[in-house]
Amino acid sequence: MMQRTTLHKVAAYGTIATTLVTIFTCVVISLATDSWYGGLTVPYISDTGREKPETYLFAIGMSTAALLAGVVATTEASYLRAHLGALKLPADSGKLPVRFGWLGASPVVLSRMATVAWINHLLAVPFGIIVGTVSTRVSIGLHVLGAAGFFLFTMIATVLNTIVVGQALSGGAVWLSLSFKLKRVLVSMACVTVILYQGVGRVVACDAP
């Protein structure tokens, strides 16, 4: 069983902690100062970073989380490719047992998928920084573009990584069982997030003055 690196674990926990602390702090300040303008009952996340001093905290926190997520993506890609290289293949086929019946991919193809997922994660990073640094007061259009780009590339990367882990699990990497379950949860959460913040949120939340 291959262990994840300390850097991966630190960056992963750091991404989650930084995001949660940033959002929680900005929401508390926004509630205390009555400084959000969205039409949702609970402050829309983007609006919690709209006014000072929240805007500084939002920019630093979200930018840091985006950069840490890039580190996580890089170590994750390396970890997955190492697993694929260590798997024993059926002697007659050269392919892994197929969890996703329509795929039928070899470790070489899956390694390339892991690389594409990594690239998409990295593409999401600058969009995440845009979300943090360009507030809805500065430019609502650019902020929305940043959010859309971040969600799109993150969704693609998460789905691809889930497929790669599922295939590796089928090939005997039983130690990836927990990772596969977690990734399926992440895909579900990503779908809900996209629907809420790119769909429902943009329809329900009124324009800020």
Short mmCIF file of C-alpha atoms in Angstrom, two decimals:
data_model
loop_
_atom_site.label_atom_id
_atom_site.label_comp_id
_atom_site.label_asym_id
_atom_site.label_seq_id
_atom_site.Cartn_x
_atom_site.Cartn_y
_atom_site.Cartn_z
CA MET A 1 0.00 0.00 0.00
CA MET A 2 1.38 3.35 -1.04
CA GLN A 3 1.03 6.19 1.43
CA ARG A 4 0.12 9.71 0.46
CA THR A 5 2.88 12.24 1.04
CA THR A 6 2.90 14.57 4.00
CA LEU A 7 2.75 17.50 1.58
CA HIS A 8 -0.46 16.13 0.07
CA LYS A 9 -2.10 15.69 3.47
CA VAL A 10 -1.05 19.12 4.73
CA ALA A 11 -2.19 20.84 1.53
CA ALA A 12 -5.51 18.95 1.48
CA TYR A 13 -6.36 19.76 5.09
CA GLY A 14 -5.08 23.29 4.59
CA THR A 15 -7.36 23.84 1.59
CA ILE A 16 -10.43 22.70 3.51
CA ALA A 17 -9.55 24.58 6.69
CA THR A 18 -8.64 27.82 4.90
CA THR A 19 -11.86 27.80 2.88
CA LEU A 20 -14.11 27.06 5.85
CA VAL A 21 -12.42 29.56 8.16
CA THR A 22 -12.51 32.27 5.48
CA ILE A 23 -16.19 31.77 4.69
CA PHE A 24 -17.20 31.48 8.35
CA THR A 25 -15.27 34.61 9.34
CA CYS A 26 -16.63 36.66 6.43
CA VAL A 27 -20.20 35.49 7.07
CA VAL A 28 -19.94 36.44 10.75
CA ILE A 29 -18.58 39.89 9.90
CA SER A 30 -21.22 40.38 7.20
CA LEU A 31 -24.01 39.42 9.58
CA ALA A 32 -22.62 41.63 12.34
CA THR A 33 -22.27 44.67 10.08
CA ASP A 34 -25.32 44.01 7.88
CA SER A 35 -23.10 44.40 4.84
CA TRP A 36 -24.39 41.80 2.36
CA TYR A 37 -26.85 42.65 -0.37
CA GLY A 38 -27.90 39.37 -1.97
CA GLY A 39 -31.50 38.20 -1.90
CA LEU A 40 -30.91 34.87 -0.16
CA THR A 41 -31.89 34.29 3.47
CA VAL A 42 -28.35 33.19 4.26
CA PRO A 43 -25.67 35.56 2.90
CA TYR A 44 -24.56 34.53 -0.56
CA ILE A 45 -20.89 33.57 -0.23
CA SER A 46 -19.66 36.05 -2.83
CA ASP A 47 -21.43 38.92 -1.09
CA THR A 48 -19.68 38.17 2.20
CA GLY A 49 -16.46 39.34 0.56
CA ARG A 50 -18.02 42.43 -1.01
CA GLU A 51 -17.34 45.11 1.62
CA LYS A 52 -14.32 46.06 3.72
CA PRO A 53 -12.81 44.59 5.84
CA GLU A 54 -14.26 41.24 4.66
CA THR A 55 -12.99 41.81 1.12
CA TYR A 56 -9.36 41.58 2.31
CA LEU A 57 -9.97 38.40 4.29
CA PHE A 58 -11.92 36.90 1.40
CA ALA A 59 -9.17 37.67 -1.11
CA ILE A 60 -6.36 36.27 1.05
CA GLY A 61 -8.29 33.20 2.18
CA MET A 62 -9.74 32.17 -1.18
CA SER A 63 -6.50 32.82 -3.06
CA THR A 64 -4.56 30.75 -0.53
CA ALA A 65 -7.11 27.92 -0.77
CA ALA A 66 -6.91 27.96 -4.58
CA LEU A 67 -3.12 27.73 -4.53
CA LEU A 68 -3.19 24.92 -1.96
CA ALA A 69 -5.73 23.08 -4.13
CA GLY A 70 -3.20 23.24 -6.96
CA VAL A 71 -0.63 21.57 -4.71
CA VAL A 72 -3.17 18.88 -3.78
CA ALA A 73 -3.92 18.26 -7.46
CA THR A 74 -0.23 17.89 -8.29
CA THR A 75 0.51 15.40 -5.50
CA GLU A 76 -2.74 13.52 -6.23
CA ALA A 77 -1.82 13.08 -9.90
CA SER A 78 1.61 11.75 -8.96
CA TYR A 79 0.05 9.39 -6.41
CA LEU A 80 -2.48 7.98 -8.88
CA ARG A 81 0.05 7.48 -11.66
CA ALA A 82 2.32 5.60 -9.23
CA HIS A 83 -0.59 3.31 -8.30
CA LEU A 84 -1.41 2.60 -11.92
CA GLY A 85 2.20 1.68 -12.63
CA ALA A 86 2.25 -0.78 -9.72
CA LEU A 87 -0.92 -2.69 -10.63
CA LYS A 88 -0.74 -6.25 -11.92
CA LEU A 89 -2.65 -6.67 -15.17
CA PRO A 90 -4.43 -9.67 -16.62
CA ALA A 91 -1.75 -11.40 -18.71
CA ASP A 92 -3.90 -11.82 -21.79
CA SER A 93 -5.57 -8.42 -22.06
CA GLY A 94 -3.25 -5.68 -20.92
CA LYS A 95 -6.30 -3.94 -19.50
CA LEU A 96 -7.73 -3.49 -16.04
CA PRO A 97 -10.98 -5.16 -15.01
CA VAL A 98 -13.62 -2.61 -15.93
CA ARG A 99 -15.68 -0.85 -13.29
CA PHE A 100 -17.00 1.60 -15.89
CA GLY A 101 -18.12 -0.78 -18.66
CA TRP A 102 -18.03 1.83 -21.42
CA LEU A 103 -14.40 2.69 -20.72
CA GLY A 104 -12.30 -0.44 -20.96
CA ALA A 105 -9.15 1.63 -20.47
CA SER A 106 -5.60 0.42 -20.01
CA PRO A 107 -3.35 1.86 -17.28
CA VAL A 108 -1.70 4.02 -19.94
CA VAL A 109 -5.04 5.61 -20.84
CA LEU A 110 -5.96 6.01 -17.18
CA SER A 111 -2.59 7.64 -16.47
CA ARG A 112 -3.34 10.13 -19.24
CA MET A 113 -6.78 10.73 -17.74
CA ALA A 114 -5.13 11.46 -14.39
CA THR A 115 -2.86 13.95 -16.16
CA VAL A 116 -5.83 15.64 -17.87
CA ALA A 117 -7.57 15.83 -14.48
CA TRP A 118 -4.46 17.45 -13.01
CA ILE A 119 -4.34 20.01 -15.84
CA ASN A 120 -8.00 20.88 -15.25
CA HIS A 121 -7.35 21.32 -11.55
CA LEU A 122 -4.51 23.70 -12.35
CA LEU A 123 -6.71 25.60 -14.81
CA ALA A 124 -9.22 26.07 -11.99
CA VAL A 125 -6.62 27.76 -9.76
CA PRO A 126 -6.49 31.20 -11.47
CA PHE A 127 -10.28 31.26 -11.65
CA GLY A 128 -10.41 30.57 -7.90
CA ILE A 129 -8.04 33.48 -7.34
CA ILE A 130 -10.30 35.70 -9.47
CA VAL A 131 -13.26 34.73 -7.28
CA GLY A 132 -11.30 35.76 -4.20
CA THR A 133 -9.70 38.95 -5.44
CA VAL A 134 -12.37 40.43 -7.73
CA SER A 135 -15.35 41.22 -5.53
CA THR A 136 -18.90 41.59 -6.76
CA ARG A 137 -18.57 45.32 -6.12
CA VAL A 138 -15.48 45.64 -8.34
CA SER A 139 -16.85 43.58 -11.26
CA ILE A 140 -19.81 41.24 -10.99
CA GLY A 141 -19.16 39.97 -14.53
CA LEU A 142 -15.54 39.02 -13.91
CA HIS A 143 -16.42 37.52 -10.53
CA VAL A 144 -19.13 35.33 -12.10
CA LEU A 145 -16.71 34.30 -14.87
CA GLY A 146 -14.19 33.29 -12.21
CA ALA A 147 -16.78 31.21 -10.37
CA ALA A 148 -18.00 29.54 -13.56
CA GLY A 149 -14.45 28.67 -14.67
CA PHE A 150 -13.52 27.37 -11.24
CA PHE A 151 -16.59 25.13 -10.98
CA LEU A 152 -16.28 23.86 -14.56
CA PHE A 153 -12.61 22.82 -14.41
CA THR A 154 -12.94 21.45 -10.88
CA MET A 155 -15.95 19.36 -11.91
CA ILE A 156 -14.13 17.88 -14.91
CA ALA A 157 -11.06 17.08 -12.81
CA THR A 158 -13.08 15.51 -9.99
CA VAL A 159 -15.07 13.27 -12.35
CA LEU A 160 -11.93 12.11 -14.18
CA ASN A 161 -10.08 11.35 -10.95
CA THR A 162 -13.07 9.38 -9.68
CA ILE A 163 -13.06 7.24 -12.83
CA VAL A 164 -9.31 6.64 -12.56
CA VAL A 165 -9.56 5.60 -8.90
CA GLY A 166 -12.54 3.36 -9.65
CA GLN A 167 -10.61 1.60 -12.41
CA ALA A 168 -7.52 1.19 -10.22
CA LEU A 169 -9.72 -0.27 -7.51
CA SER A 170 -11.06 -2.79 -10.02
CA GLY A 171 -7.48 -3.68 -10.88
CA GLY A 172 -6.69 -4.69 -7.32
CA ALA A 173 -5.77 -1.43 -5.60
CA VAL A 174 -8.04 -2.22 -2.66
CA TRP A 175 -6.32 0.44 -0.55
CA LEU A 176 -8.04 3.02 -2.79
CA SER A 177 -11.47 1.87 -1.64
CA LEU A 178 -11.90 4.75 0.84
CA SER A 179 -10.53 7.21 -1.71
CA PHE A 180 -13.11 6.03 -4.26
CA LYS A 181 -15.94 6.50 -1.78
CA LEU A 182 -14.71 9.97 -0.87
CA LYS A 183 -14.37 10.95 -4.51
CA ARG A 184 -17.94 9.87 -5.25
CA VAL A 185 -19.08 12.08 -2.38
CA LEU A 186 -16.99 14.95 -3.78
CA VAL A 187 -18.57 14.53 -7.23
CA SER A 188 -22.03 14.67 -5.65
CA MET A 189 -21.09 17.75 -3.63
CA ALA A 190 -19.62 19.41 -6.72
CA CYS A 191 -22.84 18.80 -8.64
CA VAL A 192 -24.93 20.26 -5.83
CA THR A 193 -22.60 23.24 -5.55
CA VAL A 194 -22.78 23.97 -9.27
CA ILE A 195 -26.58 23.74 -9.23
CA LEU A 196 -26.90 25.96 -6.15
CA TYR A 197 -24.37 28.66 -6.97
CA GLN A 198 -24.39 28.70 -10.76
CA GLY A 199 -28.08 27.90 -11.15
CA VAL A 200 -30.38 28.58 -8.23
CA GLY A 201 -28.13 31.19 -6.64
CA ARG A 202 -27.92 33.38 -9.72
CA VAL A 203 -31.70 33.19 -10.20
CA VAL A 204 -32.80 33.71 -6.59
CA ALA A 205 -30.19 36.23 -5.46
CA CYS A 206 -31.11 39.74 -6.42
CA ASP A 207 -28.58 42.12 -7.97
CA ALA A 208 -26.51 43.99 -5.42
CA PRO A 209 -26.91 47.80 -5.49
#
